[in-house]
PDB file of C-alpha atoms in Angstrom:
ATOM      1  CA  UNK A   1     -45.773 157.625 -86.336  1.00 62.00           C
ATOM      2  CA  UNK A   2     -42.324 157.805 -87.023  1.00 66.00           C
ATOM      3  CA  UNK A   3     -40.290 155.387 -89.039  1.00 68.00           C
ATOM      4  CA  UNK A   4     -38.557 152.596 -87.355  1.00 69.00           C
ATOM      5  CA  UNK A   5     -35.408 153.419 -89.118  1.00 73.00           C
ATOM      6  CA  UNK A   6     -34.917 157.184 -89.173  1.00 89.00           C
ATOM      7  CA  UNK A   7     -32.800 158.867 -86.322  1.00 95.00           C
ATOM      8  CA  UNK A   8     -32.722 162.285 -86.120  1.00 97.00           C
ATOM      9  CA  UNK A   9     -29.666 164.251 -85.515  1.00 97.00           C
ATOM     10  CA  UNK A  10     -29.889 166.598 -82.933  1.00 97.00           C
ATOM     11  CA  UNK A  11     -27.065 169.126 -82.420  1.00 97.00           C
ATOM     12  CA  UNK A  12     -26.798 171.241 -79.080  1.00 96.00           C
ATOM     13  CA  UNK A  13     -24.186 172.369 -76.738  1.00 95.00           C
ATOM     14  CA  UNK A  14     -22.770 170.540 -73.772  1.00 94.00           C
ATOM     15  CA  UNK A  15     -23.007 173.990 -71.847  1.00 93.00           C
ATOM     16  CA  UNK A  16     -25.677 173.904 -68.911  1.00 94.00           C
ATOM     17  CA  UNK A  17     -28.457 175.511 -70.339  1.00 92.00           C
ATOM     18  CA  UNK A  18     -28.882 173.277 -73.331  1.00 91.00           C
ATOM     19  CA  UNK A  19     -27.544 169.776 -71.199  1.00 90.00           C
ATOM     20  CA  UNK A  20     -30.835 171.247 -68.673  1.00 93.00           C
ATOM     21  CA  UNK A  21     -33.033 171.463 -72.094  1.00 92.00           C
ATOM     22  CA  UNK A  22     -32.208 168.179 -73.650  1.00 93.00           C
ATOM     23  CA  UNK A  23     -31.708 166.059 -70.144  1.00 94.00           C
ATOM     24  CA  UNK A  24     -34.972 164.262 -70.015  1.00 95.00           C
ATOM     25  CA  UNK A  25     -34.946 163.474 -74.052  1.00 93.00           C
ATOM     26  CA  UNK A  26     -31.492 162.452 -73.753  1.00 92.00           C
ATOM     27  CA  UNK A  27     -32.071 160.401 -70.286  1.00 94.00           C
ATOM     28  CA  UNK A  28     -35.340 158.816 -71.700  1.00 92.00           C
ATOM     29  CA  UNK A  29     -37.239 160.613 -68.862  1.00 96.00           C
ATOM     30  CA  UNK A  30     -40.131 161.360 -71.199  1.00 96.00           C
ATOM     31  CA  UNK A  31     -42.436 159.525 -73.639  1.00 96.00           C
ATOM     32  CA  UNK A  32     -41.066 160.477 -77.343  1.00 94.00           C
ATOM     33  CA  UNK A  33     -43.497 158.497 -78.899  1.00 94.00           C
ATOM     34  CA  UNK A  34     -41.226 156.209 -80.735  1.00 93.00           C
ATOM     35  CA  UNK A  35     -38.993 159.351 -82.226  1.00 94.00           C
ATOM     36  CA  UNK A  36     -35.371 158.468 -81.884  1.00 95.00           C
ATOM     37  CA  UNK A  37     -32.720 161.147 -81.563  1.00 96.00           C
ATOM     38  CA  UNK A  38     -28.726 160.961 -81.982  1.00 96.00           C
ATOM     39  CA  UNK A  39     -27.468 164.041 -79.657  1.00 96.00           C
ATOM     40  CA  UNK A  40     -24.630 165.816 -81.157  1.00 96.00           C
ATOM     41  CA  UNK A  41     -22.730 167.783 -78.648  1.00 97.00           C
ATOM     42  CA  UNK A  42     -20.597 170.391 -80.113  1.00 97.00           C
ATOM     43  CA  UNK A  43     -19.699 173.734 -79.391  1.00 97.00           C
ATOM     44  CA  UNK A  44     -21.979 176.877 -80.743  1.00 96.00           C
ATOM     45  CA  UNK A  45     -19.901 177.831 -83.704  1.00 97.00           C
ATOM     46  CA  UNK A  46     -19.587 174.493 -85.112  1.00 98.00           C
ATOM     47  CA  UNK A  47     -22.968 173.951 -84.269  1.00 98.00           C
ATOM     48  CA  UNK A  48     -24.000 177.439 -86.456  1.00 97.00           C
ATOM     49  CA  UNK A  49     -21.531 175.843 -89.060  1.00 98.00           C
ATOM     50  CA  UNK A  50     -23.507 172.492 -89.538  1.00 98.00           C
ATOM     51  CA  UNK A  51     -27.079 174.076 -89.265  1.00 96.00           C
ATOM     52  CA  UNK A  52     -25.764 176.503 -92.463  1.00 96.00           C
ATOM     53  CA  UNK A  53     -25.018 173.644 -94.265  1.00 98.00           C
ATOM     54  CA  UNK A  54     -27.904 171.485 -93.338  1.00 97.00           C
ATOM     55  CA  UNK A  55     -26.201 168.679 -92.009  1.00 98.00           C
ATOM     56  CA  UNK A  56     -28.265 168.336 -88.805  1.00 98.00           C
ATOM     57  CA  UNK A  57     -32.343 167.667 -88.589  1.00 97.00           C
ATOM     58  CA  UNK A  58     -32.412 169.622 -85.631  1.00 96.00           C
ATOM     59  CA  UNK A  59     -29.718 172.048 -83.869  1.00 96.00           C
ATOM     60  CA  UNK A  60     -29.342 175.039 -81.464  1.00 95.00           C
ATOM     61  CA  UNK A  61     -27.716 177.794 -82.974  1.00 95.00           C
ATOM     62  CA  UNK A  62     -26.620 181.001 -81.750  1.00 95.00           C
ATOM     63  CA  UNK A  63     -28.709 184.539 -82.286  1.00 94.00           C
ATOM     64  CA  UNK A  64     -25.900 185.360 -84.397  1.00 91.00           C
ATOM     65  CA  UNK A  65     -26.514 182.815 -86.996  1.00 90.00           C
ATOM     66  CA  UNK A  66     -30.003 183.416 -86.970  1.00 87.00           C
ATOM     67  CA  UNK A  67     -30.258 186.741 -87.580  1.00 81.00           C
TER      68      UNK A  67
END
C-alpha cells in the first residue's frame, strides 16, 4: 500500500490521445488503490526535457526521446 504522503508526478500532454489515456485517473473513475497523482500537462518537448532530467516520477515522452 502506498504511503499516505507520497504523491507521484505524472507528466503528459494536453493532446486528445493523452487526455483519453489519463482521463479515468484524473477524474477518479477507477480505483487507484490509494495511489495519488499530480498531473502535469505540458507540451511533449518540455516533457522530454523533464524526463531526461528526472524531474517527474512518470512521464509520457516522444519516440525520439526514447531512442
